[in-house]
Short mmCIF file of C-alpha atoms and ligand atoms in Angstrom, two decimals:
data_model
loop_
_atom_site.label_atom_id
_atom_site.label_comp_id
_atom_site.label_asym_id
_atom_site.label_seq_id
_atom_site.Cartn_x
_atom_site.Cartn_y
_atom_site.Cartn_z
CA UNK A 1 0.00 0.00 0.00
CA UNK A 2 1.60 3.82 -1.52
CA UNK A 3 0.29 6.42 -0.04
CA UNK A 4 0.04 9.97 2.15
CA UNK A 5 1.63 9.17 5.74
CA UNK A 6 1.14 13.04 7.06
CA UNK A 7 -0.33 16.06 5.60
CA UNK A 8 -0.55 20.05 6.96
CA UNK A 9 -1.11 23.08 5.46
CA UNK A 10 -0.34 26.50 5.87
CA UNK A 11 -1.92 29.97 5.23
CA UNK A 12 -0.84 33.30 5.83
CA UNK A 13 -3.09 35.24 8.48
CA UNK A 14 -3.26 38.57 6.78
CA UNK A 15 -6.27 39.05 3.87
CA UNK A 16 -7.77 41.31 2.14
CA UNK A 17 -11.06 41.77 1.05
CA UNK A 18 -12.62 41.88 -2.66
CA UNK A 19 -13.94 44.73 -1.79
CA UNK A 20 -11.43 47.01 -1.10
CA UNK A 21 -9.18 46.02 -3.75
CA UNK A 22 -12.09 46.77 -6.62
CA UNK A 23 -12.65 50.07 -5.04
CA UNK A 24 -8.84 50.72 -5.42
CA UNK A 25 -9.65 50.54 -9.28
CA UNK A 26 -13.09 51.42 -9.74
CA UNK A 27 -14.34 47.80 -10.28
CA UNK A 28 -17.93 46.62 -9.16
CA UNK A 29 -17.24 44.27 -6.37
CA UNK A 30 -20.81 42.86 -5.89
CA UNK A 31 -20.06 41.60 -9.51
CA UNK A 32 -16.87 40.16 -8.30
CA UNK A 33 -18.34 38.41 -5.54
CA UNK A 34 -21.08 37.17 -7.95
CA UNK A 35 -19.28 36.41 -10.79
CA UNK A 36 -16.27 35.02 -9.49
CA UNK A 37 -17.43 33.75 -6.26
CA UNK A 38 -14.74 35.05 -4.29
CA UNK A 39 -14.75 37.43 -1.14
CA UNK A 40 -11.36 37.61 0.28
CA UNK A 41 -7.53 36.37 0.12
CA UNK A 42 -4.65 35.55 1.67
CA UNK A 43 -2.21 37.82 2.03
CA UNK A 44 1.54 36.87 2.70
CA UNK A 45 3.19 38.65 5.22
CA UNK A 46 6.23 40.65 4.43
CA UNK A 47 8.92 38.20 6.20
CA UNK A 48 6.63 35.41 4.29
CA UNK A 49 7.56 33.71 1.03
CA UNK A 50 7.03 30.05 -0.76
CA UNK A 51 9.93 28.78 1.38
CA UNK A 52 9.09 30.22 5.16
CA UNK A 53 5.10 28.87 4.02
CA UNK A 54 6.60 25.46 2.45
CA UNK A 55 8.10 24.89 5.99
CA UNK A 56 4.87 25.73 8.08
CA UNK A 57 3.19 23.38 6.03
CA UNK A 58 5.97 20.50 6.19
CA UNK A 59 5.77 21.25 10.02
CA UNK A 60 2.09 20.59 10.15
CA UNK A 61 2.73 17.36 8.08
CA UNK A 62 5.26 15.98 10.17
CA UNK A 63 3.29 16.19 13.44
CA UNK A 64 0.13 14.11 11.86
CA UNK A 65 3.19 11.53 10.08
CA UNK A 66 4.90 11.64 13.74
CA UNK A 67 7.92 10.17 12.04
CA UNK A 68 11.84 10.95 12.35
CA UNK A 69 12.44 13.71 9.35
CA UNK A 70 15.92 12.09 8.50
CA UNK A 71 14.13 8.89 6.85
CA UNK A 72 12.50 11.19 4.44
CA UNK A 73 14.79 10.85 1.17
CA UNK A 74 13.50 13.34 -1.58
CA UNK A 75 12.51 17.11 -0.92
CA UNK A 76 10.06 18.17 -3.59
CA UNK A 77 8.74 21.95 -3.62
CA UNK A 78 6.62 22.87 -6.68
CA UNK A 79 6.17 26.72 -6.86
CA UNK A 80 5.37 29.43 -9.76
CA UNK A 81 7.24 32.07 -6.92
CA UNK A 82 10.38 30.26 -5.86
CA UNK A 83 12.21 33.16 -4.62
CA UNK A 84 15.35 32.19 -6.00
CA UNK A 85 15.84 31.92 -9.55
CA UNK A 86 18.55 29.79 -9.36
CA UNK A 87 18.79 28.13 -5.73
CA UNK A 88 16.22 25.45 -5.17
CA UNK A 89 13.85 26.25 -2.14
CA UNK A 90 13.57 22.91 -1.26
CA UNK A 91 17.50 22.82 0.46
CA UNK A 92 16.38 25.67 2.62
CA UNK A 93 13.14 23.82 3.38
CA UNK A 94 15.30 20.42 4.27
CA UNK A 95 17.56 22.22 5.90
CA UNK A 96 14.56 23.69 8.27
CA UNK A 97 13.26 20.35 8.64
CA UNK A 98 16.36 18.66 9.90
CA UNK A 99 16.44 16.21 6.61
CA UNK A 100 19.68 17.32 5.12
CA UNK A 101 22.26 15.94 3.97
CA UNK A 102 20.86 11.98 3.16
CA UNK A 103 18.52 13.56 0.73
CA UNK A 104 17.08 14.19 -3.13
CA UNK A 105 16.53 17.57 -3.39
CA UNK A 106 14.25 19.30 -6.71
CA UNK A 107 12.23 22.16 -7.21
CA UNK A 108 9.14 21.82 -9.69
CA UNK A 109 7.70 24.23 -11.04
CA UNK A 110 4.41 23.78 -13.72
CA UNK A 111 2.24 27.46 -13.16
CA UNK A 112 -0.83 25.98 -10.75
CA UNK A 113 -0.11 22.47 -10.70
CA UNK A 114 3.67 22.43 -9.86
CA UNK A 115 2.68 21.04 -6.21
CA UNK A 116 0.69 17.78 -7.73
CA UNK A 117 3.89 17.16 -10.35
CA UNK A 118 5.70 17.14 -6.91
CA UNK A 119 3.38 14.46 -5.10
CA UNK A 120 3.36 12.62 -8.31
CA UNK A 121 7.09 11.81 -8.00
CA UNK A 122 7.26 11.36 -4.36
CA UNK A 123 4.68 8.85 -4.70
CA UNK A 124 6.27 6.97 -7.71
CA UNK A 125 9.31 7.03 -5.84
CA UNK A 126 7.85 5.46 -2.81
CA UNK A 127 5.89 2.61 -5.59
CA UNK A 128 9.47 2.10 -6.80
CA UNK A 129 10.95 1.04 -3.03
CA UNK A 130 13.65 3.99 -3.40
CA UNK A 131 13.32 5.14 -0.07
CA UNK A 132 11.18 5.33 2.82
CA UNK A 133 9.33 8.62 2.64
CA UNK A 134 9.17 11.40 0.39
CA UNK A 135 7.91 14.88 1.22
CA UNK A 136 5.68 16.69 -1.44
CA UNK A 137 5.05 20.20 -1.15
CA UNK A 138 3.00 22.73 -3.03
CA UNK A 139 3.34 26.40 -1.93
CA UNK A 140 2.96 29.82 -3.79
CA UNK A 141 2.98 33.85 -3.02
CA UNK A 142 0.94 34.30 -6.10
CA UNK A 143 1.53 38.04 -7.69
CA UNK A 144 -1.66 39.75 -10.18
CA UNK A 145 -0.45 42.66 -11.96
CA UNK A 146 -2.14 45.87 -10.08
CA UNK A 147 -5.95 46.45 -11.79
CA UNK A 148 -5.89 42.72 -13.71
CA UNK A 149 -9.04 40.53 -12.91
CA UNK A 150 -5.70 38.28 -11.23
CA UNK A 151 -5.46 40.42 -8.44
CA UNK A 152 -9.01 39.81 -6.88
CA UNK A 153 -7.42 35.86 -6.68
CA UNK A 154 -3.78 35.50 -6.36
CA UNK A 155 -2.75 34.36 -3.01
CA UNK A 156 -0.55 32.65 -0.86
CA UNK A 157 -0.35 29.67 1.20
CA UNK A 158 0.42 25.67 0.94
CA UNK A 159 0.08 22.27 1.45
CA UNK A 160 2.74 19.27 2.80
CA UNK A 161 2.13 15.41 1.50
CA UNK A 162 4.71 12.67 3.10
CA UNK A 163 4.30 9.34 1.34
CA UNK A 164 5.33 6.35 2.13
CA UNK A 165 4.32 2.57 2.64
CA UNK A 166 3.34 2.71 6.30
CA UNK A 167 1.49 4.54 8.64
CA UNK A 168 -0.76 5.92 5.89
CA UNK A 169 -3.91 7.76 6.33
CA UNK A 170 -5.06 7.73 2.52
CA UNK A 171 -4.12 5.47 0.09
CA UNK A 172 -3.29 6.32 -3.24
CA UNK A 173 -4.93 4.55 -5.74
CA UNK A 174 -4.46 5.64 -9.35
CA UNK A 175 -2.77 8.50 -11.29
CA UNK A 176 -3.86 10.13 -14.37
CA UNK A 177 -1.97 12.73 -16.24
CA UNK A 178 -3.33 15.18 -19.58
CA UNK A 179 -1.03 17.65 -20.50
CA UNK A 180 -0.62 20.05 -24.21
CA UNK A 181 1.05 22.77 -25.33
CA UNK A 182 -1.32 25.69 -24.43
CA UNK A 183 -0.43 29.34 -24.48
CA UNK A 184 -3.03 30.14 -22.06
CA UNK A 185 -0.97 31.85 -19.31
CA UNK A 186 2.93 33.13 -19.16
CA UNK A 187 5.07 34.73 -17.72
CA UNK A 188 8.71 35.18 -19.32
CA UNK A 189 11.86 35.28 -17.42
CA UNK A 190 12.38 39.00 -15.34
CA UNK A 191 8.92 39.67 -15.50
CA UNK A 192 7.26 40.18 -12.79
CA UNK A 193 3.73 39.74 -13.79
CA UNK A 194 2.59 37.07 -15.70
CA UNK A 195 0.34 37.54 -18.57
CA UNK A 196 -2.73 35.55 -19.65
CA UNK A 197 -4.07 34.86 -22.98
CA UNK A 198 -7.28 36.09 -22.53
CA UNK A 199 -9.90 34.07 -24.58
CA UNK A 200 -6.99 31.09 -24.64
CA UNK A 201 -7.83 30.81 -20.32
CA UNK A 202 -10.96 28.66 -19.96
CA UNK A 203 -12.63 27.14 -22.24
CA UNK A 204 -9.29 25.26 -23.87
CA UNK A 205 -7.12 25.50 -20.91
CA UNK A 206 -8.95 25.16 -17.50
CA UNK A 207 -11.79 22.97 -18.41
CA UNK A 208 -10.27 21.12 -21.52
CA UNK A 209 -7.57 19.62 -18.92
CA UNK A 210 -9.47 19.37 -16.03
CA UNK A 211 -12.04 16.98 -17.88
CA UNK A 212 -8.92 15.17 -20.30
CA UNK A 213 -7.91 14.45 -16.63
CA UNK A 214 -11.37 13.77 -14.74
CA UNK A 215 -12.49 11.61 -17.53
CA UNK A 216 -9.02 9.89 -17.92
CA UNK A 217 -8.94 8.92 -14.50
CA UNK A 218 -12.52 7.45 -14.03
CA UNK A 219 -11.82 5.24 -17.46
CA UNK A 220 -8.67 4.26 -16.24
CA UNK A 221 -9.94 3.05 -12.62
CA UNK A 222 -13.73 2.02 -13.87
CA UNK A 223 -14.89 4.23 -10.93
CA UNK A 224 -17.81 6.66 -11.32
CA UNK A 225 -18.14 10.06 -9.96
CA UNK A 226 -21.14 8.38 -7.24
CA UNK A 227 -18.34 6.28 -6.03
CA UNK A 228 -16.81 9.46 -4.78
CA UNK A 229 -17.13 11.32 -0.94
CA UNK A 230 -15.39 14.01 -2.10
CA UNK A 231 -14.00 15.56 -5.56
CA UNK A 232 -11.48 18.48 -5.32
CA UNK A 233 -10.60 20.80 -8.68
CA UNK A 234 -8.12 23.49 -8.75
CA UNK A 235 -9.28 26.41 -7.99
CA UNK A 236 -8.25 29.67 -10.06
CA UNK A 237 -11.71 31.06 -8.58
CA UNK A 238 -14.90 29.85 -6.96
CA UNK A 239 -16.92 29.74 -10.24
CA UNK A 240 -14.49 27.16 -12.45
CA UNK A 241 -14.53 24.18 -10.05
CA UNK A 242 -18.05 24.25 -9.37
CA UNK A 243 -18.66 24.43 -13.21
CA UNK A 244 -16.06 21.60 -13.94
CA UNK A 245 -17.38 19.49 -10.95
CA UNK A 246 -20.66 19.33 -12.36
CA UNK A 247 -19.89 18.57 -15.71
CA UNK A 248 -18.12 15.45 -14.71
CA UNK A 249 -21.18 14.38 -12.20
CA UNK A 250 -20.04 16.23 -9.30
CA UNK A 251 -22.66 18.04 -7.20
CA UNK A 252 -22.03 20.45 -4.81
CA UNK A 253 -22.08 18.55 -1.33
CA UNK A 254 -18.96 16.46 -2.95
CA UNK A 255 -17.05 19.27 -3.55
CA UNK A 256 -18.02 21.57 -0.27
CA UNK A 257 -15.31 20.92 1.72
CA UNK A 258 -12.05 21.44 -0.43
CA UNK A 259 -14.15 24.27 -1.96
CA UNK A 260 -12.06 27.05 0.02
CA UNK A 261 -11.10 29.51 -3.05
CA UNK A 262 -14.16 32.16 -1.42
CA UNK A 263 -12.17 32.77 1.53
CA UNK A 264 -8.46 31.65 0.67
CA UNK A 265 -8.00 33.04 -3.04
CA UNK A 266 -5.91 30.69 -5.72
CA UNK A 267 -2.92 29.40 -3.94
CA UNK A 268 -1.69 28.44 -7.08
CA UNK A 269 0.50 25.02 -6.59
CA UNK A 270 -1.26 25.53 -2.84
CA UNK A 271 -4.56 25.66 -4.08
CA UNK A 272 -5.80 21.92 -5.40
CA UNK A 273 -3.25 20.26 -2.65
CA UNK A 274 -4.98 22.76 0.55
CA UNK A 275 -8.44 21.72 -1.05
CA UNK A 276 -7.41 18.33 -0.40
CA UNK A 277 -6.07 19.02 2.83
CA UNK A 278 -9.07 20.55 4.00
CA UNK A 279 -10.85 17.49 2.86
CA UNK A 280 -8.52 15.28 4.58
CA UNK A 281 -9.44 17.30 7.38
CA UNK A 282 -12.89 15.83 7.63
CA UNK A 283 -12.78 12.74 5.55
CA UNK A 284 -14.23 9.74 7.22
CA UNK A 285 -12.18 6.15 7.36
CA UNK A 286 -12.88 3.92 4.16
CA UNK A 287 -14.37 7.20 2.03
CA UNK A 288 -12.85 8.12 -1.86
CA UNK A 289 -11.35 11.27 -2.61
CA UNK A 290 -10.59 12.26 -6.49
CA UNK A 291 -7.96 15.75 -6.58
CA UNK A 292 -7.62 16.93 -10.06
CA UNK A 293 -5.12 19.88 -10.31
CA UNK A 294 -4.44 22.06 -13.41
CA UNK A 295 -1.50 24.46 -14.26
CA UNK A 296 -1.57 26.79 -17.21
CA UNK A 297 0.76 25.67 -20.39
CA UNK A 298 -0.49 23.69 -20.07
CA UNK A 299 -1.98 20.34 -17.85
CA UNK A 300 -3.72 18.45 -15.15
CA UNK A 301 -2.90 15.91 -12.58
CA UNK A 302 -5.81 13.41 -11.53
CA UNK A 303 -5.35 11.20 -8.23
CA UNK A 304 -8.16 8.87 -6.22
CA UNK A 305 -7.02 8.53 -2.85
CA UNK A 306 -8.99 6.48 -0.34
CA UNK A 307 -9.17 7.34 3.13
CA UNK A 308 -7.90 4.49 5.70
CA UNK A 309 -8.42 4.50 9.89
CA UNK A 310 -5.29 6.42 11.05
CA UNK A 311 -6.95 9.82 9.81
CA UNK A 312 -8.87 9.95 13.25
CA UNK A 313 -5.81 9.66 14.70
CA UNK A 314 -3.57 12.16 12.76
CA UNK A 315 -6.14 14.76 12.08
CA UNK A 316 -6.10 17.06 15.69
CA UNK A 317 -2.06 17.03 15.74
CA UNK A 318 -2.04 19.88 13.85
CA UNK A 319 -4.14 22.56 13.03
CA UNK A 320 -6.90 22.23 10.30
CA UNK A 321 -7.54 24.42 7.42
CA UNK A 322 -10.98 25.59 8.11
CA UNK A 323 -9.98 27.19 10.96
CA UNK A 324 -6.65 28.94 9.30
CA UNK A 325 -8.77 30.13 7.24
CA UNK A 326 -11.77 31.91 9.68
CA UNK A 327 -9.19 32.32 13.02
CA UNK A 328 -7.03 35.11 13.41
CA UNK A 329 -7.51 36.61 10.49
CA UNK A 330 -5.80 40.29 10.15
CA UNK A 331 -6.80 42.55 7.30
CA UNK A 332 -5.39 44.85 5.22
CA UNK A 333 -6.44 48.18 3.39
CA UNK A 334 -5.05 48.17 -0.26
CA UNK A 335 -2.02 50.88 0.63
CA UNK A 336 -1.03 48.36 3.65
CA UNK A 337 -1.58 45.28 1.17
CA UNK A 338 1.02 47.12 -2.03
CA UNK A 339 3.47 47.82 0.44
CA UNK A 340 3.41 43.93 1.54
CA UNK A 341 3.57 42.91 -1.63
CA UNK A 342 6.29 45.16 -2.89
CA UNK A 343 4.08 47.10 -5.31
CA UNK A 344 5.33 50.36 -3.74
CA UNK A 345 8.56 51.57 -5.29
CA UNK A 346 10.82 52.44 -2.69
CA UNK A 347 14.38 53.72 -2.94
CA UNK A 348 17.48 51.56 -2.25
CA UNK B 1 28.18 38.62 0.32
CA UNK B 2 26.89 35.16 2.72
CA UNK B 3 28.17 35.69 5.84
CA UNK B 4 30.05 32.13 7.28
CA UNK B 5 28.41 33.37 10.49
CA UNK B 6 24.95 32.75 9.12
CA UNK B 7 26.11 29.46 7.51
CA UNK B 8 27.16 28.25 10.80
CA UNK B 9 24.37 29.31 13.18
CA UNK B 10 21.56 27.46 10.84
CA UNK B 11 20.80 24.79 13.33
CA UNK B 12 20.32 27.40 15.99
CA UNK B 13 18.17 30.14 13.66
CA UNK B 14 16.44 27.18 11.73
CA UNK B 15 15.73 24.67 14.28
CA UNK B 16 15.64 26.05 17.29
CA UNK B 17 19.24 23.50 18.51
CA UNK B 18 19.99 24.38 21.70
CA UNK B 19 22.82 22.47 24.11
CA UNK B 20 21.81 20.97 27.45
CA UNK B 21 24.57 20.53 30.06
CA UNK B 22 25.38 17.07 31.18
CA UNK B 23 26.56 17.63 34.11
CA UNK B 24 23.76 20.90 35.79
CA UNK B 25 21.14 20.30 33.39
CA UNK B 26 21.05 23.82 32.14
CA UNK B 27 19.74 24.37 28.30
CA UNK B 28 22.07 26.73 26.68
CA UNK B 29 20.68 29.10 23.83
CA UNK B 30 22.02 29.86 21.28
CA UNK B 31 24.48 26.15 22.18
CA UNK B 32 27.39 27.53 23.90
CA UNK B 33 31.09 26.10 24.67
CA UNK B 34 31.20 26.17 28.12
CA UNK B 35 28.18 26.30 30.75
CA UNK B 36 28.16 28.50 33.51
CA UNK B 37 29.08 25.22 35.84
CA UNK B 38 32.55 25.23 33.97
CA UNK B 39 30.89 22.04 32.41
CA UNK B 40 31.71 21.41 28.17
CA UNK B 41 29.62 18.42 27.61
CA UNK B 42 26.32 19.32 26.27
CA UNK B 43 23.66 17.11 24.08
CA UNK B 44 21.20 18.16 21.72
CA UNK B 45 18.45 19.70 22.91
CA UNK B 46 15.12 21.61 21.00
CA UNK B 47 13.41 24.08 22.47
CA UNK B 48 9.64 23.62 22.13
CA UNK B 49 7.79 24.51 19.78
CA UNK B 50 5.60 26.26 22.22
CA UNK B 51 6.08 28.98 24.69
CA UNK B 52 5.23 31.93 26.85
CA UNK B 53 6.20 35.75 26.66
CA UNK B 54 7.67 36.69 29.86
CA UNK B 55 8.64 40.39 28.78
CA UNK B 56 8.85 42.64 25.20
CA UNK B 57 9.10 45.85 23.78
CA UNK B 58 8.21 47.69 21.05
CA UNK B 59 10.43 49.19 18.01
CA UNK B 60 9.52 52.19 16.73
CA UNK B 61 12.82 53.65 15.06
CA UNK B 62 14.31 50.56 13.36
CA UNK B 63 18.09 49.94 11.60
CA UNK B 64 17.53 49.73 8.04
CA UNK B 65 16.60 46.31 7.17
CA UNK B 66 13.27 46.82 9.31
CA UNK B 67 11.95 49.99 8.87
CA UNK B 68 8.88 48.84 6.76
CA UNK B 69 7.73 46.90 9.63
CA UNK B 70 7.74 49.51 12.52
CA UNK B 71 5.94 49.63 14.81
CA UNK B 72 7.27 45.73 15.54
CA UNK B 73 7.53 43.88 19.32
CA UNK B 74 10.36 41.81 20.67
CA UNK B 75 10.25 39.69 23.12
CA UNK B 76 12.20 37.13 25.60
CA UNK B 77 9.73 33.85 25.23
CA UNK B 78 10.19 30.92 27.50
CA UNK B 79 9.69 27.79 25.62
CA UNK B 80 7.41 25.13 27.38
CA UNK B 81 10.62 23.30 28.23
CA UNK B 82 12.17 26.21 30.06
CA UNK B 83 14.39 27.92 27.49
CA UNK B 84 14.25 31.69 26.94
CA UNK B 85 14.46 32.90 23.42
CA UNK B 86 14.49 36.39 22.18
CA UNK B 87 12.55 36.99 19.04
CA UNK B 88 10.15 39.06 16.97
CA UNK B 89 6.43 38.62 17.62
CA UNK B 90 4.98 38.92 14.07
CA UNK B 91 1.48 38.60 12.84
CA UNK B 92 -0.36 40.74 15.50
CA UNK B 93 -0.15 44.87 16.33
CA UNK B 94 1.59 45.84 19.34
CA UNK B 95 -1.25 46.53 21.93
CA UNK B 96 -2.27 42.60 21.19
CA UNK B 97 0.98 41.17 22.95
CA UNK B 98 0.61 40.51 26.65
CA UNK B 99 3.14 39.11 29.37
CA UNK B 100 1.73 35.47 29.78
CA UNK B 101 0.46 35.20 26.40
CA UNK B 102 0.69 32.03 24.53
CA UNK B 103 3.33 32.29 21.08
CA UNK B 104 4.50 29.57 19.11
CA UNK B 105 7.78 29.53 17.16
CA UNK B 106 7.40 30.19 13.06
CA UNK B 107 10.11 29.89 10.36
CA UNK B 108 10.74 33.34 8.72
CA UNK B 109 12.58 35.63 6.58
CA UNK B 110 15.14 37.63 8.85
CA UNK B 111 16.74 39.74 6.37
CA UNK B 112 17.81 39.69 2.67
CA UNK B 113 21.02 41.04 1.62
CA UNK B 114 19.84 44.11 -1.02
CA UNK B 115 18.39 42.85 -3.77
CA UNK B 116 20.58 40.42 -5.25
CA UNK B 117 22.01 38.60 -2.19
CA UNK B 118 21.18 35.66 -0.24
CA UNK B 119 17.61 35.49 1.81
CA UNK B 120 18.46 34.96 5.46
CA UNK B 121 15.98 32.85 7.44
CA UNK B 122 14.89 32.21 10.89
CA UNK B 123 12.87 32.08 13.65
CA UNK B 124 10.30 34.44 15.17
CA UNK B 125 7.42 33.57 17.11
CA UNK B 126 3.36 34.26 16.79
CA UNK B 127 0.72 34.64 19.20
CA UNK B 128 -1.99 31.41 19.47
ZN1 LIG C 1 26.23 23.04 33.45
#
């Protein structure tokens, strides 16, 4: 049996609200809030970034796993906002851990879905008896350029996956890949906003992969989308998933609980793997879980897991998404909220 | 330019290592040398992840590297296994920090050196 030994998230406790960013540029939130089905985000705090939020998460991960960090032999951090370009995240994140130096060590990076490409490998490397446990991380400190419809939904935050072949609290069942060469959404080295391709983002991007994935993955395991607790689609706002969900059979009470883009914002490689989380989070022994992720370029990564008995024991040791997500909140107004996210130009 | 210093210090800013004497007991943090009992045999020892805050202050007028954070708190936190730490209590305003309040200890950015140097992590705590 492969599977997920520990999981944790982690989310930034600053937000900011819809609201005050269309009034910033003289957008109509109520048709944000309608049309997007969003009403606030996460907000990274300045001394926050995909590495200090990939080890939160891995922290949170290794208290449900309760297992000794150096048997963990890869280190895999998928990110669109590594903050190195060239320096992978994931030896600062060992290093935080207490992993290094009896370690494989690889950043991913694939827009939105760079933290499933990451939990793929871990758990092929686990199926292929290379090591004991492999940590899978997906973690972003998404940037919209000031005024773009990206703004009202780029956000921070991240999830932690360990696999491994014991202790596990879902098992992994089968994988499903669907990936083309899609020019929906870029953004080209020094940059520091990326661009989208305007008609080129949903219709044959989001929802052509999503259901090339969905629909691969059913075939491929002769499960239906009744056999199913709970269904989890990336995220890039609320409207997509539910739209996607349905047209493979979903309904709504399926995809409730990893449906936390209204309050959280697209984590980008965070957002499909914290909707899982936050699944896991309630998930009941014995129960089917299907987490389809999508990055723009683009492609989706499909995954059933099925929930065994140690979740009841793993799930208090650290704390849950839900309430990350509606405790301690802090907000921001939008002047506080630029200068956090370095859209203020200051001098040297 | 990295500074060795940093390099060295990791287990201490990224894991919280501290030293406990083998001969009075006492947990030394950052690890020292020698204890204060003239004892140099220590073992490894991490403080909690947990803690207290048994006194801070407020910055108002920061050095350089911090000014976009003023006004910020520091404080000396005992860690549930008796260790004090002095740190940055992030993630709250000033007036929300109390002596006796709860904090637990968060990985952070510290400092970055300009903008094309290395990104200095650490430790700092929040409030629970
Ligand atoms: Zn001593």
């Amino acid at each position: 049996m492969v599977g997920i030994v520990g999981y944790g998230s982690y989310l930034p406790r600053f937000r900011i609200k819809v609201d005050e960013i269309a009034k910033q540029w003289g957008r109509d939130a109520d048709a944000v809030r309608r049309g997007l089905l969003l009403k606030e985000k996460t907000v990274p705090a300045q001394d926050e970034d995909t590495i200090t939020i990939s080890v939160e998460a891995a922290r949170n991960a290794l208290r449900r796993a309760d297992i000794n960090p150096v048997d963990i032999g890869a280190v895999y951090v998928g990110s669109e906002s590594h903050p190195y370009a060239v320096k992978p995240s994931g030896t600062v994140v060992a290093e935080a851990l207490g992993i290094v130096p009896e370690v494989h060590i690889a950043d991913y990076e694939f827009a939105c879905k760079a933290g499933t490409e990451a939990m793929f490998v871990a758990y092929s490397l686990i199926k292929a008896d290379q090591m004991k446990y492999a940590l899978a991380i997906g973690a972003d400190t998404s940037q919209g350029a000031p005024g773009d419809a990206l703004e009202f939904s780029a956000s921070a935050g991240g999830s932690a996956f360990i696999f491994g072949k014991e202790k596990i609290v879902a098992e992994l069942l089968h994988t499903y890949s669907y990936t083309t060469d899609t020019p929906d959404f870029w953004r080209r080295e020094g940059a520091f906003y990326p661009l989208h391709g305007g008609r080129f983002t949903g219709q044959p991007a989001y929802f052509k992969h999503i259901l090339g994935a969905g629909q691969g993955i059913l075939k491929k395991s002769g499960l239906k989308a009744s056999d199913f607790t709970y269904a989890i689609f990336h995220m890039p706002n609320g409207k997509f998933p539910l739209t996607v969900g349905k047209k493979l059979g979903f309904n709504k009470e399926q995809l409730e609980p990893g449906w936390i883009v209204p309050l959280m914002g697209n984590t980008y490689s965070g957002s499909s793997p914290t909707g899982f989380s936050a699944t896991l989070d309630v998930a009941k022994p014995g129960e089917m879980i299907l987490l389809v992720s999508f990055g723009s370029g683009a492609g989706s990564d499909a995954f059933v897991f099925k929930v065994t008995e140690r979740i009841d024991e793993v799930r208090d040791k650290a704390e849950k998404v839900r309430d990350m997500l509606e405790t301690n909140r802090i907000y921001l107004d939008y002047g506080q909220y630029a200068k956090f996210r370095g859209k203020i130009i200051m001098n040297d | 330019m990295p500074s060795p210093r940093y390099h060295r210090e990791m287990p201490q800013r990224y894991r919280l290592e501290a030293g406990k004497c083998n001969t009075c007991g006492h947990v030394a943090f950052p690890p020292r040398m020698v204890c204060n009992c003239g004892c140099r045999d220590f073992k490894d020892e991490r403080v909690s992840d947990f803690g207290k805050i048994l006194t801070f202050t407020t910055i108002r007028v920061a050095p350089k590297d911090f000014e976009t954070q003023v006004p910020y708190s520091v404080a000396i936190v005992e860690s549930d296994n008796g260790v004090r730490v002095t740190t940055q209590v992030v993630d709250c305003r000033p007036e929300d920090i109390k002596i006796g309040k709860k904090v637990k200890f968060v990985f952070r950015k510290m400092y970055t050196e300009g903008h094309t140097g290395i990104i200095c992590y650490g430790y700092k705590a929040v409030l629970v």
